[in-house]
Structure formats: C-alpha cells, structure tokens
Short mmCIF file of C-alpha atoms in Angstrom, two decimals:
data_model
loop_
_atom_site.label_atom_id
_atom_site.label_comp_id
_atom_site.label_asym_id
_atom_site.label_seq_id
_atom_site.Cartn_x
_atom_site.Cartn_y
_atom_site.Cartn_z
CA MET A 1 -33.97 -238.72 198.56
CA ASN A 2 -37.57 -237.52 198.67
CA TYR A 3 -39.17 -239.80 201.26
CA ASN A 4 -42.56 -238.13 200.91
CA LYS A 5 -42.73 -239.10 197.23
CA ILE A 6 -41.59 -242.65 197.98
CA PHE A 7 -44.18 -242.98 200.75
CA ALA A 8 -46.91 -241.63 198.47
CA SER A 9 -45.95 -244.07 195.70
CA VAL A 10 -45.95 -247.04 198.08
CA SER A 11 -49.31 -245.98 199.51
CA MET A 12 -50.76 -245.74 196.02
CA LEU A 13 -49.44 -249.21 195.12
CA VAL A 14 -50.95 -250.72 198.27
CA ALA A 15 -54.29 -249.07 197.50
CA VAL A 16 -54.28 -250.40 193.93
CA LEU A 17 -53.41 -253.91 195.10
CA ALA A 18 -56.18 -253.78 197.71
CA VAL A 19 -58.77 -252.72 195.16
CA THR A 20 -57.58 -255.43 192.76
CA PHE A 21 -57.84 -258.07 195.48
CA LEU A 22 -61.35 -256.98 196.47
CA PHE A 23 -62.49 -256.96 192.85
CA THR A 24 -61.07 -260.43 192.28
CA ALA A 25 -62.63 -261.76 195.46
CA ALA A 26 -65.99 -260.31 194.48
CA THR A 27 -65.99 -261.59 190.90
CA ASP A 28 -64.03 -264.85 190.98
CA LYS A 29 -66.42 -266.97 193.03
CA ASN A 30 -67.16 -270.62 192.52
CA GLY A 31 -70.90 -271.23 192.12
CA TYR A 32 -73.81 -269.52 193.78
CA ALA A 33 -73.89 -267.61 197.05
CA VAL A 34 -76.99 -266.94 199.14
CA GLY A 35 -78.93 -264.13 197.52
CA ASP A 36 -77.80 -264.93 193.98
CA GLU A 37 -80.26 -265.43 191.16
CA ALA A 38 -80.16 -269.03 189.98
CA LYS A 39 -80.50 -270.15 186.38
CA ASP A 40 -82.93 -272.81 185.24
CA PHE A 41 -81.77 -276.09 183.74
CA ASN A 42 -83.13 -278.92 181.62
CA LEU A 43 -82.01 -282.38 182.73
CA LYS A 44 -83.09 -285.95 182.03
CA ASN A 45 -85.18 -287.62 184.71
CA ILE A 46 -85.08 -291.38 185.40
CA ASP A 47 -88.28 -291.76 183.34
CA GLY A 48 -86.50 -290.31 180.31
CA LYS A 49 -88.38 -287.01 180.38
CA MET A 50 -86.54 -283.68 180.39
CA ILE A 51 -87.21 -281.66 183.53
CA SER A 52 -86.79 -277.92 184.16
CA LEU A 53 -87.66 -275.86 187.20
CA ALA A 54 -89.94 -273.68 185.09
CA GLY A 55 -91.83 -276.81 184.11
CA MET A 56 -92.93 -277.27 187.72
CA GLU A 57 -95.54 -274.58 187.33
CA ASP A 58 -97.17 -274.90 190.77
CA ALA A 59 -93.88 -274.64 192.66
CA LYS A 60 -93.16 -271.66 194.91
CA GLY A 61 -89.57 -272.81 195.16
CA TYR A 62 -87.38 -275.89 195.17
CA ILE A 63 -85.18 -278.02 197.41
CA VAL A 64 -82.41 -278.66 194.86
CA THR A 65 -80.23 -281.48 196.14
CA PHE A 66 -77.04 -282.82 194.59
CA THR A 67 -76.84 -286.47 195.61
CA CYS A 68 -75.97 -289.93 194.26
CA ASN A 69 -76.39 -293.66 194.82
CA HIS A 70 -73.09 -294.90 196.22
CA CYS A 71 -72.10 -292.33 198.85
CA PRO A 72 -72.78 -293.52 202.43
CA TYR A 73 -73.83 -289.99 203.43
CA ALA A 74 -76.20 -289.76 200.47
CA LYS A 75 -77.75 -293.07 201.52
CA LEU A 76 -78.14 -291.88 205.11
CA TYR A 77 -80.08 -288.85 203.88
CA GLU A 78 -82.34 -290.60 201.34
CA ASP A 79 -85.19 -291.14 203.79
CA ARG A 80 -84.87 -287.55 204.97
CA LEU A 81 -85.11 -286.29 201.39
CA ILE A 82 -88.24 -288.40 200.92
CA ALA A 83 -89.66 -286.92 204.14
CA LEU A 84 -88.82 -283.37 203.03
CA HIS A 85 -90.55 -283.91 199.69
CA ASN A 86 -93.61 -285.43 201.37
CA GLN A 87 -93.72 -282.54 203.83
CA PHE A 88 -93.21 -279.66 201.42
CA ALA A 89 -94.04 -280.67 197.83
CA GLU A 90 -97.76 -280.00 198.19
CA LYS A 91 -96.95 -276.68 199.85
CA GLY A 92 -94.92 -275.67 196.81
CA TYR A 93 -91.36 -276.77 197.61
CA PRO A 94 -90.57 -280.14 195.98
CA VAL A 95 -87.25 -281.91 196.25
CA VAL A 96 -85.32 -281.86 192.97
CA ALA A 97 -82.54 -284.46 193.23
CA ILE A 98 -79.60 -284.22 190.81
CA ASN A 99 -76.86 -286.82 190.36
CA PRO A 100 -73.52 -285.26 189.29
CA ASN A 101 -71.67 -288.60 189.35
CA VAL A 102 -73.64 -290.32 186.60
CA SER A 103 -70.72 -290.24 184.14
CA THR A 104 -67.89 -290.93 186.57
CA THR A 105 -69.02 -293.73 188.90
CA GLU A 106 -70.47 -297.05 187.75
CA ALA A 107 -72.69 -297.31 190.83
CA ASP A 108 -74.17 -293.92 189.91
CA ASN A 109 -74.81 -294.47 186.21
CA PHE A 110 -78.25 -293.84 184.73
CA GLU A 111 -79.41 -297.46 184.96
CA ALA A 112 -78.31 -297.58 188.60
CA MET A 113 -80.21 -294.35 189.26
CA ILE A 114 -83.38 -295.96 187.93
CA GLU A 115 -82.87 -299.02 190.14
CA ARG A 116 -82.11 -296.98 193.26
CA ALA A 117 -85.16 -294.77 192.77
CA LYS A 118 -87.29 -297.89 192.37
CA GLU A 119 -85.83 -299.54 195.49
CA LYS A 120 -86.43 -296.46 197.63
CA SER A 121 -89.69 -295.41 195.92
CA PHE A 122 -88.43 -291.87 195.40
CA PRO A 123 -91.46 -289.54 195.18
CA PHE A 124 -89.29 -286.80 193.62
CA VAL A 125 -87.51 -286.41 190.29
CA TYR A 126 -83.98 -287.81 190.09
CA LEU A 127 -82.05 -286.03 187.36
CA SER A 128 -78.84 -286.84 185.49
CA ASP A 129 -76.23 -284.06 185.38
CA GLU A 130 -74.23 -285.97 182.78
CA ASP A 131 -71.65 -283.29 182.00
CA GLN A 132 -71.66 -281.90 185.57
CA SER A 133 -72.41 -278.42 184.25
CA ILE A 134 -75.24 -277.80 186.73
CA ALA A 135 -73.19 -278.95 189.72
CA LYS A 136 -70.44 -276.56 188.62
CA THR A 137 -72.89 -273.71 188.05
CA TYR A 138 -74.31 -274.15 191.53
CA GLY A 139 -70.92 -274.73 193.14
CA ALA A 140 -71.85 -278.08 194.66
CA THR A 141 -68.95 -280.08 196.07
CA LYS A 142 -70.57 -282.82 198.15
CA THR A 143 -73.27 -285.46 198.01
CA PRO A 144 -75.60 -284.41 199.49
CA HIS A 145 -75.37 -280.64 198.95
CA VAL A 146 -78.62 -278.67 199.16
CA TYR A 147 -79.76 -275.35 197.68
CA VAL A 148 -83.14 -273.98 198.77
CA ILE A 149 -84.42 -271.82 195.92
CA SER A 150 -87.40 -269.46 196.08
CA LYS A 151 -89.38 -268.34 193.05
CA ASN A 152 -90.82 -264.86 192.79
CA LYS A 153 -92.23 -263.43 189.54
CA GLY A 154 -90.28 -265.98 187.58
CA LYS A 155 -86.95 -265.19 189.25
CA LEU A 156 -85.09 -267.87 191.17
CA LYS A 157 -83.27 -266.78 194.32
CA VAL A 158 -80.83 -268.84 196.39
CA GLU A 159 -82.07 -268.71 200.00
CA TYR A 160 -80.02 -271.41 201.73
CA ILE A 161 -76.95 -273.53 200.90
CA GLY A 162 -75.47 -276.52 202.70
CA ALA A 163 -76.42 -279.52 204.81
CA ILE A 164 -79.91 -280.92 205.37
CA ASP A 165 -79.44 -280.99 209.14
CA ASP A 166 -76.70 -281.26 211.75
CA ASN A 167 -76.58 -285.04 212.19
CA PRO A 168 -75.76 -287.22 209.16
CA LYS A 169 -75.98 -290.41 211.19
CA SER A 170 -79.42 -289.96 212.70
CA ALA A 171 -82.44 -287.85 211.80
CA GLU A 172 -83.87 -288.45 215.27
CA GLU A 173 -80.77 -287.02 216.93
CA ALA A 174 -80.54 -283.93 214.74
CA THR A 175 -80.98 -280.72 216.72
CA GLU A 176 -80.86 -278.33 213.74
CA THR A 177 -83.06 -278.97 210.69
CA TYR A 178 -81.61 -276.37 208.35
CA VAL A 179 -83.54 -277.12 205.17
CA ALA A 180 -86.92 -277.63 206.82
CA ASP A 181 -86.46 -274.45 208.85
CA ALA A 182 -85.52 -272.48 205.73
CA VAL A 183 -88.58 -273.67 203.80
CA ASP A 184 -90.88 -273.08 206.77
CA ALA A 185 -89.61 -269.50 206.99
CA LEU A 186 -90.14 -268.89 203.28
CA LEU A 187 -93.66 -270.31 203.38
CA ALA A 188 -94.42 -267.94 206.26
CA ASP A 189 -92.99 -264.99 204.29
CA LYS A 190 -90.17 -264.64 206.80
CA LYS A 191 -86.43 -264.33 206.30
CA VAL A 192 -84.31 -267.45 206.53
CA LYS A 193 -82.27 -267.16 209.73
CA LYS A 194 -79.66 -269.85 209.07
CA LYS A 195 -78.59 -269.23 205.49
CA GLU A 196 -75.60 -271.55 205.26
CA ALA A 197 -74.28 -274.70 206.89
CA LYS A 198 -71.29 -276.74 205.80
CA ALA A 199 -72.34 -279.59 203.53
CA VAL A 200 -71.17 -282.95 204.87
CA GLY A 201 -70.83 -285.88 202.48
CA CYS A 202 -68.68 -287.50 199.81
CA GLY A 203 -66.82 -285.33 197.36
CA ILE A 204 -68.34 -285.17 193.88
CA LYS A 205 -66.39 -287.42 191.48
CA TRP A 206 -65.40 -284.91 188.79
CA ILE A 207 -64.82 -285.73 185.15
CA LYS A 208 -61.07 -285.54 184.51
#
C-alpha cells in the first residue's frame, strides 16, 4: 500500500473542503455586514407618500431603524429615536424608521402605525415594509435593529449595525451610546470605533 499517495489524496481532499467552506462562509451571508454597500428602497410612509433614501437629498447618511408598535423594547427606545433624530437630522443624519411587522401583527398594521406616530409625535418617517423584503435585505432580526448608513458620491455604506445603546431599560443609565457615537464620528470624518453591538429587542414576526 502506497501511504504517500493516500496521504497526498487525503491532504488534497481536506484542502478542497476548506476552500469550499471558506467560499460558502464568504458568500452565504444573511443581510448586510459593516462595510457593505446598501441598496436604496421605496416604501410607503404613514402619510401615504413613497419614501426613498435618495429622495432625502440633503442627507449625508441615515439612521435606518427597524422597529414596530407593540414590542416593549421598541417602545422603550421610541423617545431615544426621537432624540437621535432631533440631534442629528439637521446635521444630515435623519432617523428612518421601518416597520417589518405591518403584515403580521395587528398592533403593527398600517392604521396602528399612523396612530402610534401621532401619539408620540414622531418627527421622522415611519415606513411600512409590507412584504418584509427590506428587513431581509438588511438582515434585521430584532425590533429595534439599527443600521447607520453613510452616503458618499451617491453610494450607501453600512457603518454600524446593532443596538442603539447598552441599556434598553434606561437612557439615563446607558454607558455606551453606540449609534450617537457612530454618527458623531462620521460627522467628524473619523472612523467608527464600535462597528457592531448585539441588537436587543423582540424578534421580527416573519410572514409564514
């Protein structure tokens, strides 16, 4: 028995399997990663108008947030989203809220979105992702789940993905303000230091 040939064949098989695994890992990802180029979308706002990122011509970037009405975590972060929009919209980074549960949860349907936005006086757009295609494209899994997107020469780049801060229960007790820090860095033409943080919230209610 030629052990050298057997060893060479086994080594070749291991190498092929390794390359196959790496290729699959690199290409079979779910949603965006930091550094990816994001695609624009066109979704219905609570006022009935269709909204795209390109349509926000003065924006330097966007705080794209997947959220909803019914989730306790989403509710805890509503005031913080309002504060983020008020802090950064005029500087070029508006909040763009997207509801992926509009077709799956009665409390999140379009009429309920209109009512919730009115109750909370949302200063930002609140968009309906009726077929959940945008949530799937981005890879969102929670409400809330945030993607900070920069815009440079018409290209959209994912700069940060994850939670708004490190304390869902209390904004005052948060010690890490991930989204605000990311936007501050981008506005100062600096690199975002904390690029990802685990999103904490309710799971998106997917269409079956």
